[in-house]
Amino acid sequence: MPSHRPPRPHGPHHHGPHHHGPHHHGPRHAPLPSSVVSALIRPERLDALLAPWMPDAEERAFVVRCIVGEGPVHHRGASYTLVCLLGLLLEELGPSQEGGAPAGESLPVPIRLPPHLARGDDHDYPLSIPLAPLTRLAPKGSPELAALVDCLTDGPPHHALANAAMICLLDALFTRAARARAAAEPT
C-alpha cells in the first residue's frame, strides 16, 4: 500500500530537514570580501596573547601566521575572534599574580602531513595543549581524554593551533577562576 505524504512546500525559503547549506535567518547578504576580514585581523594581538606560552618570538610568529595567515579566510577570522575574546576575558580578570602561563602537564600538537609528504623526522608545533582544562571533561589517562586531544590537534595547522591557543587561554581562565574562588572563600 503506497504511503501518502503531504505535499512539500516550495519556494526559496524552505529548507527541508536535510538541508546542509547556510542557514539565513534574515535578509540574505553577500559574503564579505576576504580583504575586509583580513583587515580586521591584528596578528600582533595574537602574538601578545600567546607570549606566556611561547617566549620565543620566531616560534610565536610562526604559530600566529598559521592561525591567521593560513586556511580559508572565514576560519582565520573566526579563530582570531575566538582567541581574542578569550584574551579579553582574561584581561577582565586583571593581571596574573604568577606572571606567566599556568604550569601543568601539556601535550604537543603534532605536525601532521599527508602520507605522501610525511618523513620520519616530522615533529611537533612549538605550541602545546594544556591537559588541565580537558580533564574537566574526561579523566586523566582515559581513552576519552586521548580522543579529545586527538580531535583538537587533528586537521590543518590553522585548526590545530587555533584550538591549542584557545585551550591555553581557557587553562589560564580556569586557573584565575579557581584563585578568585579560593580568595573569596571564608577562612
GROMACS .gro file of C-alpha atoms in nm:
model
  187
    1MET     CA    1   0.000   0.000   0.000
    2PRO     CA    2   0.161   0.332  -0.101
    3SER     CA    3   0.222   0.579   0.178
    4HIS     CA    4   0.060   0.916   0.149
    5ARG     CA    5   0.284   1.213   0.217
    6PRO     CA    6   0.167   1.571   0.245
    7PRO     CA    7   0.286   1.796  -0.036
    8ARG     CA    8   0.623   1.960   0.027
    9PRO     CA    9   0.628   2.339   0.049
   10HIS     CA   10   0.808   2.507  -0.237
   11GLY     CA   11   0.988   2.835  -0.252
   12PRO     CA   12   1.324   2.992  -0.185
   13HIS     CA   13   1.288   2.993   0.195
   14HIS     CA   14   1.202   2.628   0.253
   15HIS     CA   15   1.489   2.414   0.358
   16GLY     CA   16   1.391   2.056   0.421
   17PRO     CA   17   1.513   1.867   0.724
   18HIS     CA   18   1.824   1.755   0.536
   19HIS     CA   19   1.938   2.095   0.409
   20HIS     CA   20   2.309   2.134   0.474
   21GLY     CA   21   2.368   2.481   0.335
   22PRO     CA   22   2.400   2.810   0.522
   23HIS     CA   23   2.112   2.900   0.748
   24HIS     CA   24   1.996   3.254   0.693
   25HIS     CA   25   1.754   3.397   0.946
   26GLY     CA   26   1.709   3.736   0.794
   27PRO     CA   27   1.789   3.926   0.481
   28ARG     CA   28   2.042   3.746   0.268
   29HIS     CA   29   2.374   3.918   0.225
   30ALA     CA   30   2.677   3.855   0.015
   31PRO     CA   31   2.983   3.722   0.197
   32LEU     CA   32   3.233   3.986   0.295
   33PRO     CA   33   3.535   4.012   0.069
   34SER     CA   34   3.842   3.846   0.216
   35SER     CA   35   4.015   4.184   0.226
   36VAL     CA   36   3.761   4.307   0.484
   37VAL     CA   37   3.818   4.005   0.709
   38SER     CA   38   4.195   4.027   0.665
   39ALA     CA   39   4.187   4.397   0.759
   40LEU     CA   40   4.030   4.325   1.098
   41ILE     CA   41   4.290   4.065   1.195
   42ARG     CA   42   4.573   4.205   1.407
   43PRO     CA   43   4.847   3.938   1.426
   44GLU     CA   44   5.032   4.140   1.691
   45ARG     CA   45   4.733   4.095   1.924
   46LEU     CA   46   4.756   3.716   1.898
   47ASP     CA   47   5.133   3.739   1.936
   48ALA     CA   48   5.091   3.922   2.268
   49LEU     CA   49   4.826   3.675   2.390
   50LEU     CA   50   5.046   3.373   2.315
   51ALA     CA   51   5.367   3.517   2.465
   52PRO     CA   52   5.323   3.350   2.808
   53TRP     CA   53   5.312   3.007   2.642
   54MET     CA   54   5.572   3.074   2.375
   55PRO     CA   55   5.858   3.301   2.484
   56ASP     CA   56   6.047   3.254   2.155
   57ALA     CA   57   5.937   3.535   1.920
   58GLU     CA   58   6.013   3.341   1.599
   59GLU     CA   59   5.818   3.035   1.710
   60ARG     CA   60   5.530   3.257   1.820
   61ALA     CA   61   5.529   3.443   1.486
   62PHE     CA   62   5.514   3.107   1.306
   63VAL     CA   63   5.214   2.990   1.512
   64VAL     CA   64   5.034   3.323   1.469
   65ARG     CA   65   5.096   3.307   1.093
   66CYS     CA   66   4.949   2.954   1.085
   67ILE     CA   67   4.636   3.065   1.275
   68VAL     CA   68   4.557   3.388   1.089
   69GLY     CA   69   4.750   3.353   0.765
   70GLU     CA   70   4.657   3.003   0.651
   71GLY     CA   71   4.335   2.832   0.551
   72PRO     CA   72   4.004   2.980   0.438
   73VAL     CA   73   3.957   3.343   0.535
   74HIS     CA   74   3.642   3.269   0.737
   75HIS     CA   75   3.843   3.024   0.952
   76ARG     CA   76   4.112   3.287   1.005
   77GLY     CA   77   3.854   3.545   1.110
   78ALA     CA   78   3.667   3.302   1.336
   79SER     CA   79   3.983   3.178   1.507
   80TYR     CA   80   4.109   3.532   1.555
   81THR     CA   81   3.774   3.638   1.704
   82LEU     CA   82   3.751   3.346   1.947
   83VAL     CA   83   4.113   3.369   2.066
   84CYS     CA   84   4.082   3.747   2.113
   85LEU     CA   85   3.755   3.714   2.307
   86LEU     CA   86   3.918   3.465   2.543
   87GLY     CA   87   4.209   3.708   2.578
   88LEU     CA   88   3.971   3.992   2.662
   89LEU     CA   89   3.803   3.780   2.927
   90LEU     CA   90   4.144   3.701   3.074
   91GLU     CA   91   4.224   4.075   3.079
   92GLU     CA   92   3.891   4.144   3.252
   93LEU     CA   93   4.006   3.926   3.540
   94GLY     CA   94   4.307   4.150   3.593
   95PRO     CA   95   4.679   4.083   3.583
   96SER     CA   96   4.801   3.740   3.678
   97GLN     CA   97   4.988   3.707   4.008
   98GLU     CA   98   5.201   3.423   3.874
   99GLY     CA   99   5.310   3.623   3.570
  100GLY     CA  100   5.318   3.354   3.303
  101ALA     CA  101   5.122   3.069   3.162
  102PRO     CA  102   4.981   2.820   3.412
  103ALA     CA  103   5.230   2.541   3.468
  104GLY     CA  104   5.088   2.197   3.422
  105GLU     CA  105   5.101   1.891   3.206
  106SER     CA  106   5.060   1.953   2.835
  107LEU     CA  107   5.084   1.754   2.517
  108PRO     CA  108   5.247   1.855   2.190
  109VAL     CA  109   5.046   1.946   1.884
  110PRO     CA  110   5.190   1.714   1.621
  111ILE     CA  111   5.267   1.834   1.271
  112ARG     CA  112   5.050   1.604   1.062
  113LEU     CA  113   5.145   1.577   0.699
  114PRO     CA  114   4.968   1.379   0.429
  115PRO     CA  115   5.125   1.032   0.392
  116HIS     CA  116   5.299   1.123   0.064
  117LEU     CA  117   5.474   1.419   0.235
  118ALA     CA  118   5.545   1.261   0.575
  119ARG     CA  119   5.903   1.196   0.675
  120GLY     CA  120   6.044   1.007   0.969
  121ASP     CA  121   6.170   1.329   1.126
  122ASP     CA  122   5.832   1.503   1.148
  123HIS     CA  123   5.795   1.684   1.478
  124ASP     CA  124   5.557   1.899   1.679
  125TYR     CA  125   5.446   2.258   1.658
  126PRO     CA  126   5.603   2.491   1.916
  127LEU     CA  127   5.269   2.535   2.100
  128SER     CA  128   5.143   2.255   2.322
  129ILE     CA  129   4.795   2.187   2.454
  130PRO     CA  130   4.738   2.200   2.832
  131LEU     CA  131   4.560   1.898   2.977
  132ALA     CA  132   4.409   2.056   3.291
  133PRO     CA  133   4.101   2.208   3.123
  134LEU     CA  134   4.036   1.888   2.928
  135THR     CA  135   4.044   1.675   3.244
  136ARG     CA  136   3.727   1.860   3.342
  137LEU     CA  137   3.559   1.666   3.061
  138ALA     CA  138   3.743   1.332   3.076
  139PRO     CA  139   3.966   1.163   3.336
  140LYS     CA  140   4.342   1.186   3.301
  141GLY     CA  141   4.483   0.887   3.115
  142SER     CA  142   4.143   0.783   2.980
  143PRO     CA  143   4.064   0.694   2.618
  144GLU     CA  144   3.811   0.978   2.625
  145LEU     CA  145   4.083   1.231   2.710
  146ALA     CA  146   4.301   1.090   2.433
  147ALA     CA  147   4.008   1.131   2.192
  148LEU     CA  148   3.955   1.495   2.299
  149VAL     CA  149   4.323   1.572   2.244
  150ASP     CA  150   4.320   1.397   1.907
  151CYS     CA  151   4.013   1.590   1.793
  152LEU     CA  152   4.163   1.922   1.900
  153THR     CA  153   4.504   1.859   1.742
  154ASP     CA  154   4.394   1.693   1.419
  155GLY     CA  155   4.348   1.878   1.095
  156PRO     CA  156   4.535   2.153   0.919
  157PRO     CA  157   4.767   2.384   1.113
  158HIS     CA  158   4.518   2.672   1.129
  159HIS     CA  159   4.267   2.446   1.307
  160ALA     CA  160   4.501   2.257   1.538
  161LEU     CA  161   4.695   2.565   1.650
  162ALA     CA  162   4.386   2.782   1.698
  163ASN     CA  163   4.238   2.504   1.912
  164ALA     CA  164   4.561   2.478   2.113
  165ALA     CA  165   4.570   2.857   2.163
  166MET     CA  166   4.211   2.856   2.287
  167ILE     CA  167   4.281   2.571   2.530
  168CYS     CA  168   4.585   2.763   2.661
  169LEU     CA  169   4.368   3.067   2.729
  170LEU     CA  170   4.092   2.853   2.881
  171ASP     CA  171   4.353   2.693   3.107
  172ALA     CA  172   4.457   3.039   3.227
  173LEU     CA  173   4.091   3.137   3.276
  174PHE     CA  174   4.019   2.826   3.486
  175THR     CA  175   4.334   2.894   3.691
  176ARG     CA  176   4.228   3.254   3.759
  177ALA     CA  177   3.872   3.147   3.840
  178ALA     CA  178   3.999   2.891   4.092
  179ARG     CA  179   4.225   3.151   4.257
  180ALA     CA  180   3.940   3.404   4.271
  181ARG     CA  181   3.710   3.141   4.423
  182ALA     CA  182   3.974   3.045   4.682
  183ALA     CA  183   4.033   3.411   4.772
  184ALA     CA  184   3.659   3.471   4.815
  185GLU     CA  185   3.606   3.170   5.046
  186PRO     CA  186   3.600   3.247   5.416
  187THR     CA  187   3.900   3.115   5.605
   0.00000   0.00000   0.00000
